[in-house]
Coordinates of C-alpha atoms in Angstrom, one line a residue:
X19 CA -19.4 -20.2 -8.3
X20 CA -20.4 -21.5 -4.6
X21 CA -17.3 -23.1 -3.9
X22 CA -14.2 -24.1 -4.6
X23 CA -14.6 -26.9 -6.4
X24 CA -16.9 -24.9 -8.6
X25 CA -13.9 -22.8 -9.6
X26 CA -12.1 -25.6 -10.8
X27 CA -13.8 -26.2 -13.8
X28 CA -14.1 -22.3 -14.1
X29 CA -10.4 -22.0 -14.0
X30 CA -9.8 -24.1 -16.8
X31 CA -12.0 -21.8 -19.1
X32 CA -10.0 -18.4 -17.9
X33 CA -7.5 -17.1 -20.5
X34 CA -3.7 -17.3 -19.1
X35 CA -3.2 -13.4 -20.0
X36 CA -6.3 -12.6 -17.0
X37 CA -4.1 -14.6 -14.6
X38 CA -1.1 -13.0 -15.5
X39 CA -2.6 -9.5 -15.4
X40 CA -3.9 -10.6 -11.4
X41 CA -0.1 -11.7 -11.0
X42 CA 0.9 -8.0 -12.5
X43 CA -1.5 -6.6 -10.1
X44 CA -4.1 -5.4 -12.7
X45 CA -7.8 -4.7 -11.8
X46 CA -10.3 -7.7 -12.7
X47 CA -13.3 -8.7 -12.1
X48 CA -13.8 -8.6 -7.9
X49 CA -15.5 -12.1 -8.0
X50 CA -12.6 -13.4 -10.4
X51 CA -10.0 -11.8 -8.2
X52 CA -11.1 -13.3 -4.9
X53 CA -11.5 -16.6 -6.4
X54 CA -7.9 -16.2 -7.8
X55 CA -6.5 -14.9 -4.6
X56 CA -8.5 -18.5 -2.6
X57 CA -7.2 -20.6 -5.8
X58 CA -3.7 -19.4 -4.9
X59 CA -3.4 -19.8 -1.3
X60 CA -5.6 -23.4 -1.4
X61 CA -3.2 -24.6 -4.9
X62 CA 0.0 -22.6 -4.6
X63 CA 2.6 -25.2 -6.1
X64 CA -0.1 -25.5 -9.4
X65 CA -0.8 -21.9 -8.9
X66 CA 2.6 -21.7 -9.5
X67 CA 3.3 -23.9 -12.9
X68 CA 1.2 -21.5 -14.5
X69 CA 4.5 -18.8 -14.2
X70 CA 7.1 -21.4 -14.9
X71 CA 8.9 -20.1 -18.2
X72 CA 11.8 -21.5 -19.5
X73 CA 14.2 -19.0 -20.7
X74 CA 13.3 -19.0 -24.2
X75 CA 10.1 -18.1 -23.5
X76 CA 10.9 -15.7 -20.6
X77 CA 12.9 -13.8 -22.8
X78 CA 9.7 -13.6 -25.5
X79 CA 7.0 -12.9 -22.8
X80 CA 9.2 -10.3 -20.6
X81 CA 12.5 -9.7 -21.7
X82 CA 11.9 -8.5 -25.0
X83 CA 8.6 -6.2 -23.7
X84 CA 10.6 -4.9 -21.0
X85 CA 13.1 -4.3 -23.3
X86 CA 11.4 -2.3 -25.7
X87 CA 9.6 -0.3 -23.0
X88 CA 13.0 0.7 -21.7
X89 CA 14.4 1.9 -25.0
X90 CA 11.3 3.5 -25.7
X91 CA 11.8 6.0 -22.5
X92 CA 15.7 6.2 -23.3
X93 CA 16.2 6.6 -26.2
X94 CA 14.7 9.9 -27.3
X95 CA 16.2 11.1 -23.9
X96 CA 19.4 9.7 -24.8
X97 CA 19.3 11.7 -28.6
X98 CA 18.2 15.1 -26.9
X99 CA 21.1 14.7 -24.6
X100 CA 23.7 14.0 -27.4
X101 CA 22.6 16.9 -29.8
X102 CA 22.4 19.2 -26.8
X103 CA 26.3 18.2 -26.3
X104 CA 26.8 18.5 -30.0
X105 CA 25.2 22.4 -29.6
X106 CA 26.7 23.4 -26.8
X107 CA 30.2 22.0 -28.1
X108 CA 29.6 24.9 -30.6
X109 CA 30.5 27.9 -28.3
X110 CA 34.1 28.9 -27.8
X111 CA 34.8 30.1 -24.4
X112 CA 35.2 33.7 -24.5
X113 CA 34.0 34.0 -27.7
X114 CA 30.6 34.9 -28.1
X115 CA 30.7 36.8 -30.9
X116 CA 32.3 33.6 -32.7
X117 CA 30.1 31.4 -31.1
X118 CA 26.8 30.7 -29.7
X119 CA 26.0 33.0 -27.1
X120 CA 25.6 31.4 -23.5
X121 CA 22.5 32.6 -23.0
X122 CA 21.5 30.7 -26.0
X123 CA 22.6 27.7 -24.5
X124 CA 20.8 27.8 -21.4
X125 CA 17.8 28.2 -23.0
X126 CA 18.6 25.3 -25.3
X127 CA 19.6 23.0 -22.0
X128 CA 15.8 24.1 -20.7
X129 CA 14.2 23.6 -23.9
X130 CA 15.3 20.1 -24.2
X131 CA 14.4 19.5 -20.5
X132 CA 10.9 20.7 -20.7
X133 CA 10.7 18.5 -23.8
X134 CA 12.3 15.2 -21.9
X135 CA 9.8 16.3 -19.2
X136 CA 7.0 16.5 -21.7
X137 CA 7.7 12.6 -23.5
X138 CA 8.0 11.0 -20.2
X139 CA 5.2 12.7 -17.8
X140 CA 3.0 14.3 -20.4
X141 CA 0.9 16.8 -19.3
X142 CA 2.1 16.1 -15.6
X143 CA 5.3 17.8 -15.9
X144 CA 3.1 20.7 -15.5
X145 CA 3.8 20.3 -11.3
X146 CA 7.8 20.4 -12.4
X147 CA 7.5 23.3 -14.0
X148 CA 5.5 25.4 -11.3
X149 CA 7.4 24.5 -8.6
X150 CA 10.6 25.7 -10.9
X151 CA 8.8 29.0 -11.8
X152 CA 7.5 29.4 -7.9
X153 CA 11.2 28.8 -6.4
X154 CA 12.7 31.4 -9.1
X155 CA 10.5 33.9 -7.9
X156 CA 11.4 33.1 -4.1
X157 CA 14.6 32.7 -4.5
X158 CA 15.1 36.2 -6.7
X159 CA 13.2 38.1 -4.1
X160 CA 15.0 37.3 -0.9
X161 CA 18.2 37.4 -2.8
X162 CA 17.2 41.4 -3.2
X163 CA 15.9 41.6 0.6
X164 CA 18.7 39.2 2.2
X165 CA 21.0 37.1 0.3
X166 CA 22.2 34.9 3.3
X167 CA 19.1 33.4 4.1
X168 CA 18.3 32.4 0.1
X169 CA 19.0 28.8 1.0
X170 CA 16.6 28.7 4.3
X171 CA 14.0 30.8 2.5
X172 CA 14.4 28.0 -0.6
X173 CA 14.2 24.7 1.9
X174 CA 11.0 26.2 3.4
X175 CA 9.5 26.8 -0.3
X176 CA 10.4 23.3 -1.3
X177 CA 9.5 21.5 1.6
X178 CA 5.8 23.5 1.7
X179 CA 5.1 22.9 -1.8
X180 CA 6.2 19.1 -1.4
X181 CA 3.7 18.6 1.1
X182 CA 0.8 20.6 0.1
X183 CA 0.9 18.3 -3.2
X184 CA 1.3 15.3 -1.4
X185 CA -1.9 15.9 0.7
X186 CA -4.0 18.3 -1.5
X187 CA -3.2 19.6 -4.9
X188 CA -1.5 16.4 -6.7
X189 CA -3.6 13.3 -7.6
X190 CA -1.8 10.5 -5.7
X191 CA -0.6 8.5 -8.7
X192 CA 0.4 11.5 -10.8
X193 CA 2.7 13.1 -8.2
X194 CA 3.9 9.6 -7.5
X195 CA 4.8 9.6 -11.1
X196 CA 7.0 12.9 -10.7
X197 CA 8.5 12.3 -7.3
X198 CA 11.8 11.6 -8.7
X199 CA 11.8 14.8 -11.0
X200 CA 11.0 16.6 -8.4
X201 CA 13.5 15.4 -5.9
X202 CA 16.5 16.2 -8.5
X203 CA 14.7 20.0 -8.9
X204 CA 14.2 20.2 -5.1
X205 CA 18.6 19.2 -4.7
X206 CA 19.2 21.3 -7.5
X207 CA 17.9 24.6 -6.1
X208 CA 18.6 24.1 -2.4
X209 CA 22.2 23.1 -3.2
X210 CA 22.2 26.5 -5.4
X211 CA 20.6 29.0 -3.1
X212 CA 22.6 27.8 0.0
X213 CA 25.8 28.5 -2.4
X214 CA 24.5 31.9 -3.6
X215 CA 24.1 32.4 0.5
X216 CA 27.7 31.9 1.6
X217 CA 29.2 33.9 -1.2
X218 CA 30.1 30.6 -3.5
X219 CA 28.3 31.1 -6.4
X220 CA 26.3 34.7 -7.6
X221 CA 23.0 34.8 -8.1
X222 CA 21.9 33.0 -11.1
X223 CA 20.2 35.0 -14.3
X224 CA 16.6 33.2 -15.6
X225 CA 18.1 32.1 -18.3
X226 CA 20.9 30.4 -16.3
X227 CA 18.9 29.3 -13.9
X228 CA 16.4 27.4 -16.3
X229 CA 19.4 26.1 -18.2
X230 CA 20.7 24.5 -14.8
X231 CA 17.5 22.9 -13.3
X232 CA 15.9 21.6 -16.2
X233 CA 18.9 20.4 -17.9
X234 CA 18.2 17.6 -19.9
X235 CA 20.9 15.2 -19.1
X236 CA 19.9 15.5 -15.3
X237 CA 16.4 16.4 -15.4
X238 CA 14.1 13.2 -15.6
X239 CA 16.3 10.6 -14.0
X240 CA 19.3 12.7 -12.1
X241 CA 21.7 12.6 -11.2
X242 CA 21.9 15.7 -9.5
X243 CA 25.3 18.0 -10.2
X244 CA 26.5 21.4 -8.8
X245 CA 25.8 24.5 -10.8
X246 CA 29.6 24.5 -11.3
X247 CA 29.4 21.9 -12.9
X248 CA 27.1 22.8 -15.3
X249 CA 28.8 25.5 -15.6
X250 CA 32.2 23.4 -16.5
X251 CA 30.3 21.4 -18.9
X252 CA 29.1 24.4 -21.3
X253 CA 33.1 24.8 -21.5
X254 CA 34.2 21.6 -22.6
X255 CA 34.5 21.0 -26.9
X256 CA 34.5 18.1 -29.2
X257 CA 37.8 16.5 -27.6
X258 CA 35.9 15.6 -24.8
X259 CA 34.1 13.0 -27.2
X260 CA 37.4 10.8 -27.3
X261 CA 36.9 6.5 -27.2
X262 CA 37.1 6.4 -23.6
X263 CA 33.4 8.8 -22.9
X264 CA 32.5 6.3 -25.8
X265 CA 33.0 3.0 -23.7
X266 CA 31.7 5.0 -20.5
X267 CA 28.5 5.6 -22.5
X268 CA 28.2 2.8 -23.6
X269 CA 28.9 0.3 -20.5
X270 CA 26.1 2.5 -18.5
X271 CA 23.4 2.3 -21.2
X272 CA 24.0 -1.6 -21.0
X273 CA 24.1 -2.3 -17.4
X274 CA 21.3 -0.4 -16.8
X275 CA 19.2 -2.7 -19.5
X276 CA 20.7 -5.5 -17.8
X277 CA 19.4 -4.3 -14.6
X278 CA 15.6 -3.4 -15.4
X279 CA 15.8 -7.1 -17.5
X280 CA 17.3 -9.0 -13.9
X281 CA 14.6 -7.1 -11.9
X282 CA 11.5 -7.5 -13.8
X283 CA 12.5 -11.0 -15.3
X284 CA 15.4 -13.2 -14.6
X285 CA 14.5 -12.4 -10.5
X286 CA 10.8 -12.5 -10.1
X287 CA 10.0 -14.9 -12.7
X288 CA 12.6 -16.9 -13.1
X289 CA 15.3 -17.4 -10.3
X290 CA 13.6 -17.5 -7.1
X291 CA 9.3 -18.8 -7.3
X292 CA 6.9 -17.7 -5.4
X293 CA 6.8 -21.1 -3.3
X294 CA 9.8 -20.2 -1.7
X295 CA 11.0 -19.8 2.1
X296 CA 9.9 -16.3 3.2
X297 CA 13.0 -15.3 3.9
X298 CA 14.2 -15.7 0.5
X299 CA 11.0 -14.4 -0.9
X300 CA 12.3 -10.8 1.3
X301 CA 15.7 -11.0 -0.3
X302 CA 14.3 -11.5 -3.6
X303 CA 11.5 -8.5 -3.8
X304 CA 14.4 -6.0 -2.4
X305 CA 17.0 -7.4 -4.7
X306 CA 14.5 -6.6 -7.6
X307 CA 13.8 -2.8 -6.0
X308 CA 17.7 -2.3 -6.1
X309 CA 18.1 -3.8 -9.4
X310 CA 15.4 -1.1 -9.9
X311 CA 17.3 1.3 -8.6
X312 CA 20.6 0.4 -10.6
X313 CA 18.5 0.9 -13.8
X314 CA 17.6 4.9 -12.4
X315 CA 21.2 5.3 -11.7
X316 CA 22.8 4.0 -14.7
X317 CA 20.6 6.0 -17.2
X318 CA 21.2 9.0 -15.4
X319 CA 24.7 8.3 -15.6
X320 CA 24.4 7.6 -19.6
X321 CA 22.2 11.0 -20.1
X322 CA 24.6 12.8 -18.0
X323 CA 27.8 11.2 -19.8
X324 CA 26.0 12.1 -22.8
X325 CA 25.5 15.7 -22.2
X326 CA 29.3 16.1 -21.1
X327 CA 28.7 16.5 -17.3
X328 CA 30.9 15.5 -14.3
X329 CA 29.9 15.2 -11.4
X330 CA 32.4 17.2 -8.5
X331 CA 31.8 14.1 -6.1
X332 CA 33.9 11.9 -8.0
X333 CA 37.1 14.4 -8.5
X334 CA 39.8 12.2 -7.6
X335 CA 39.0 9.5 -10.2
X336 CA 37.2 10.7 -13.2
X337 CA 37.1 7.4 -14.9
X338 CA 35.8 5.3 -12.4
X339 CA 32.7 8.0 -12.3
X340 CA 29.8 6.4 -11.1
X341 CA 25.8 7.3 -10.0
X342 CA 25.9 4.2 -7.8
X343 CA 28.2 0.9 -6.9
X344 CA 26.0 -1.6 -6.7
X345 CA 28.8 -4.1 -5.8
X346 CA 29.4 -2.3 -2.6
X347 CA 25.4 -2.5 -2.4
X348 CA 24.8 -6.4 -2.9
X349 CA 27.9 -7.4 -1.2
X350 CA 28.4 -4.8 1.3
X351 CA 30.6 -4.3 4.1
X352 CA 28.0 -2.5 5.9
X353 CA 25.2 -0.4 6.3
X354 CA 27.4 3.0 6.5
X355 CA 28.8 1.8 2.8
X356 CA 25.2 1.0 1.3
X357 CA 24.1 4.4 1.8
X358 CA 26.9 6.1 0.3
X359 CA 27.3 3.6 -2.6
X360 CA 23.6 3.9 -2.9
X361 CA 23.4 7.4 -4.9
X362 CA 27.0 9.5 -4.5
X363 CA 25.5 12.6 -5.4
X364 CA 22.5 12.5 -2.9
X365 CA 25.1 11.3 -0.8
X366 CA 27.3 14.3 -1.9
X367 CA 24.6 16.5 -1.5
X368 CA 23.7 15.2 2.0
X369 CA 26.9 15.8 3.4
X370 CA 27.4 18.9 2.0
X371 CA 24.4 20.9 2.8
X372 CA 22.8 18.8 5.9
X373 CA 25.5 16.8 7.6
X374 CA 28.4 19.2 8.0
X375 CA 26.7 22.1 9.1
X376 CA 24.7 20.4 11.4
X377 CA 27.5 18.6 13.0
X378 CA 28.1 21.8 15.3
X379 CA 24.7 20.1 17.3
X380 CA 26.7 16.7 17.5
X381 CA 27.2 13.3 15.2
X382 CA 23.7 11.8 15.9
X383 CA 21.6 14.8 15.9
X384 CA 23.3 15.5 12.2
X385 CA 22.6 12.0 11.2
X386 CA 18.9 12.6 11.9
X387 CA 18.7 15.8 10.8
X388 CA 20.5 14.3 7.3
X389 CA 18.0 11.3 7.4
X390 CA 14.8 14.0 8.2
X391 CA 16.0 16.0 5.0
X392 CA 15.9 13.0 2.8
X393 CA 12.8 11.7 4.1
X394 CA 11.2 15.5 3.7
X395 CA 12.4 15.7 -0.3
X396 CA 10.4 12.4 -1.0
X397 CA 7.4 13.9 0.7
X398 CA 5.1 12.5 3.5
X399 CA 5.4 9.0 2.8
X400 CA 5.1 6.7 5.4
X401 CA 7.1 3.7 4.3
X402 CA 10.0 5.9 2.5
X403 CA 10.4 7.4 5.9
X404 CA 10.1 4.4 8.1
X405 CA 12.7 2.8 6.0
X406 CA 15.3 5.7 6.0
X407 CA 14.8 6.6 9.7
X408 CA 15.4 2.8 10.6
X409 CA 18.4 2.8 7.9
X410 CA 19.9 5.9 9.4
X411 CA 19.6 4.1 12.6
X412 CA 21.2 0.7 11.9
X413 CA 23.9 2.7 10.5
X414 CA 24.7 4.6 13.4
X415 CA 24.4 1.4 15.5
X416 CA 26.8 -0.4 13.3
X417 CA 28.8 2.2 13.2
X418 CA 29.9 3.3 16.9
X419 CA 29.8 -0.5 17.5
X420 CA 32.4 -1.5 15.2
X421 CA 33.9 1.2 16.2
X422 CA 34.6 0.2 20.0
X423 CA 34.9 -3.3 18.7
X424 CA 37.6 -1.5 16.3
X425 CA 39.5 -0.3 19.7
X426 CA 38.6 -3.1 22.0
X427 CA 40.4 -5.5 19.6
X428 CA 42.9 -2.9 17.9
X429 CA 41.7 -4.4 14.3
X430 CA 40.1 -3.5 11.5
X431 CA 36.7 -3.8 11.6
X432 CA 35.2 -0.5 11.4
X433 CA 32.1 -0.2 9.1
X434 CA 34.5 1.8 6.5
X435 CA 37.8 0.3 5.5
X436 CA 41.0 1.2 7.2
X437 CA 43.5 2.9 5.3
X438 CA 46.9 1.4 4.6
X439 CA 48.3 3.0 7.7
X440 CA 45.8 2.9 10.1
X441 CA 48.1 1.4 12.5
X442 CA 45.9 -1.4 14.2
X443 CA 48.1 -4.8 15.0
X444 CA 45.0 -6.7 13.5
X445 CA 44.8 -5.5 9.9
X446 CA 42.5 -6.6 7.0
X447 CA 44.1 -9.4 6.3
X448 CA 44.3 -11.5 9.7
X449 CA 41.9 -14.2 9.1
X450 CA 39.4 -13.7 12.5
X451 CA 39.6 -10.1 10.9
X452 CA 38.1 -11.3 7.5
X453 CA 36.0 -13.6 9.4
X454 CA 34.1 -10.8 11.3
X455 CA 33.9 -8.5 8.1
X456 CA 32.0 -11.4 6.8
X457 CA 29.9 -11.5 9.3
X458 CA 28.7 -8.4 9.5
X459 CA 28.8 -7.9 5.4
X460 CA 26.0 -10.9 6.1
X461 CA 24.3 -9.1 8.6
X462 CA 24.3 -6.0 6.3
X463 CA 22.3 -8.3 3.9
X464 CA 20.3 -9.6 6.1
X465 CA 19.2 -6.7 7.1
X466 CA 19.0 -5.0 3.3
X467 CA 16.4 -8.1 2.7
X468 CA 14.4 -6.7 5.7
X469 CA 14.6 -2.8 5.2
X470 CA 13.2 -3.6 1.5
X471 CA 10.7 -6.4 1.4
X472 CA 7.8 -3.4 1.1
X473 CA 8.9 -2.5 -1.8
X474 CA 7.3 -5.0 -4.4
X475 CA 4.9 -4.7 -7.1
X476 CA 1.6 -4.8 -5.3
X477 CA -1.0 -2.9 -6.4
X478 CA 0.0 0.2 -4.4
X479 CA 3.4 0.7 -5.9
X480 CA 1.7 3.2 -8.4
X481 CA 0.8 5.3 -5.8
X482 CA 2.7 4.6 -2.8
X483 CA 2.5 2.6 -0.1
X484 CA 0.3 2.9 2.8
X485 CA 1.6 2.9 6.7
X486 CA -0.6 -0.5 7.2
X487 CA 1.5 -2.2 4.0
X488 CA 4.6 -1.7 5.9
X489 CA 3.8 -2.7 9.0
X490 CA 2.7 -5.8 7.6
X491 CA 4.9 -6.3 5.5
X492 CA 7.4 -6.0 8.8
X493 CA 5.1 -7.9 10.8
X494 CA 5.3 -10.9 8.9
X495 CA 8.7 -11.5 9.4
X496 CA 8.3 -10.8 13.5
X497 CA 10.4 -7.4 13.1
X498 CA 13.3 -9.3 13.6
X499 CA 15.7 -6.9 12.2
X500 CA 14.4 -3.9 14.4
X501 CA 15.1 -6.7 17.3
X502 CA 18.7 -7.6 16.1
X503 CA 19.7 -4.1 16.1
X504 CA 17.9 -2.9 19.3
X505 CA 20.3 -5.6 20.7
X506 CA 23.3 -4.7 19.3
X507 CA 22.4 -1.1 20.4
X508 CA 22.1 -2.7 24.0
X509 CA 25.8 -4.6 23.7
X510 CA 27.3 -1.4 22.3
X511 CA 26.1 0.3 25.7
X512 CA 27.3 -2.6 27.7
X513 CA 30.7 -3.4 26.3

């Protein structure tokens, strides 16, 4: 094939699965994939008939696949979280010689994680596993030399083993495989150690420790909890399966099917082609990574629900308990409620163990120091970082700015919603009020398109994505969000 026009006739003869595997971003042939990539740019609108599905046949070529793969992962998490609540239901509190002993139920809860972690990451779970061993081991021995530095001693273990498998012992697609494992183990036994270090919780035994970070409700997809309450949920019993856990179940198994369908489907494949504006392209490709996300969080919240846990971040309204909001997310109010609507319990977590006592240093230097922390527990990754630096940015921005716009205009328009009595003569309700809310919930889009374009299914996703991806990525749409924010940093300082 010399030329293009020789590829014509060649592309005729090529099998419609090979194209679709190049769109998937599957390894082919070089030759073939250069001449595809040339085919595309030169053809794109035929390139693009070639994709075109109508529903009927979307549903049989990805739906249904997708869905299958799905249920394949949940569901034998989903039964191993349901007999462990059926087991653990069993013991009587204060009754162990009636019931199971609790030791025996810790050992179940790690049993059941090590086999979740076994049917999802295979003989990769293996890096779980050492890391939980290797913290134990820290953890027991400064708690004997100096309990009050457990939690710093923990963070420094965590944040050293993270890295050296990142750079050197962890084969770049098999650690990118576990990196969300490993983040719920890494907030699991910080949060633990820096409780055992300010008197809050004792020091955990081996069995109760095990029990706690590899509990299989929480252990492959989160969400993280406190060891109180995993603690509370070995106390509940069979009334705590009433109708209303039931529909709670239910409604998070469904939405987060619903989710992984809209994101690898309906979105990409469907809704918005590849021919559009580039701008649209962005929102698209991060509306499918948070759709992506929404899947995570909703079977988390099933396996959790399942198991009988609760999580302490959502104590003053148990039945609206949630992993994430994503209506807060996809029609926000701003950048300050993304990120806490985006995961409550990382958010929880955050707060709790970075942001408060770090505030004694000052408001931004906490907000780094928070946005450094979550960057460290998903490891040295260039784009994850770029992206949470510039969010925790933008959110600080937004925030002060709103909030002298708040003052300078005695209304509501601070990035989180005023309470009833907040006492501003402008209140939520005045028109020019709602208008600027708006505006700025726009703005928060806008900028949500931007922040994550990156994440798409190219070929790196499997692996992560490189420093030069980003950039690019960034580059092709002129950094304009960096700009827009720079200059609203610039008016804040002015006004």
């Amino acid at each position: 094939m010399e030329s293009l026009e020789d590829f014509d006739t060649y592309y005729d003869e090529i099998d419609e699965e090979l194209i679709q595997a190049y769109l998937n971003g599957e390894e082919l042939d070089p030759e073939l994939e250069a001449y595809l990539s040339q085919y595309q740019k030169e053809y794109g609108q035929e390139y693009e008939e070639i994709t075109s599905y109508s529903l009927s046949e979307l549903g049989e070529s990805c739906m249904l696949p997708v869905l299958t793969g799905a249920l394949k992962v949940l569901l034998p998490l989903l039964a191993l979280s349901f007999i462990f609540k059926l087991v653990s239901n069993l013991w009587k509190p204060g009754s162990d010689e009636v019931g199971i002993p609790r030791s025996f139920l810790h050992l179940t809860s790690a049993l059941f994680g090590v086999l979740a972690l076994h049917l999802v990451f295979s003989r990769d779970m293996l890096y779980i596993l050492y890391c939980c061993c290797l913290v134990y081991i820290v953890f027991f021995v400064v708690h004997l030399l100096c309990r009050q530095y457990c939690g710093i001693a923990v963070s420094t273990f965590i944040i050293i083993y993270i890295i050296s498998c990142e750079l050197y012992l962890v084969e770049e697609t098999a650690w990118h495989k576990v990196r969300g494992a490993q983040i719920i183990l890494s907030m699991k036994v910080i949060g633990l150690a820096f409780d055992v270090s300010n008197g809050a919780e004792l020091m955990p035994s081996m069995s109760e420790y095990l029990g706690y970070v590899l509990c299989v409700g929480t252990v492959i997809f989160g969400p993280w909890v406190s060891y109180q309450d995993y603690k509370n949920m070995l106390n509940q019993d069979y009334k705590s399966m009433n109708i209303w856990w039931i529909i709670r179940v239910v409604n998070s198994a469904a939405f987060s099917l619903i989710c992984m369908i809209y994101s690898t489907c309906l979105l990409t494949n469907w809704l918005i082609p590849n021919s559009s504006y580039k701008w649209i392209l962005a929102y698209r490709d991060a509306q499918s990574f948070r759709f992506s996300h929404y899947f995570v969080s909703f079977a988390s919240e099933t396996t959790a629900l399942l198991c009988g846990l609760k999580g302490s971040f959502y104590k003053d309204n148990e039945s609206s308990w949630s992993v994430s909001k994503p209506q807060h997310i996809e029609v926000p109010r701003s950048l300050v409620e993304v990120v806490t609507y985006w995961n409550l319990p990382m958010h929880y977590w955050l707060k709790t163990y970075v942001f408060k006592p770090s505030r004694v240093f000052g408001t931004f230097v906490a907000v780094i120091l928070t946005y450094t922390a979550s960057s460290l527990l998903h490891g040295l990754n260039f784009q994850l970082a770029a992206v949470l630096f510039s969010l925790g940015f933008y959110s600080y921005v937004e925030f002060v700015f709103r909030n002298k716009l708040s003052r300078i205009f005695n209304a509501c328009i601070q990035a989180k919603k005023c309470p009833d009595d907040c006492g501003h003569d402008n209140t939520s309700y005045h028109p020019l009020v709602l208008l600027t809310n708006m505006c700025f919930g726009i703005l928060a889009m806008f900028h949500l398109a931007y922040l994550g374009l990156m994440f798409d299914s190219s070929r790196e996703q499997d692996k992560g994505y490189t420093m030069e991806h980003t950039l690019q990525k960034w580059a092709n749409l002129d950094y304009t969000s960096h700009w827009v924010v720079l200059g609203t940093y610039l008016f804040y300082l002015i006004i």
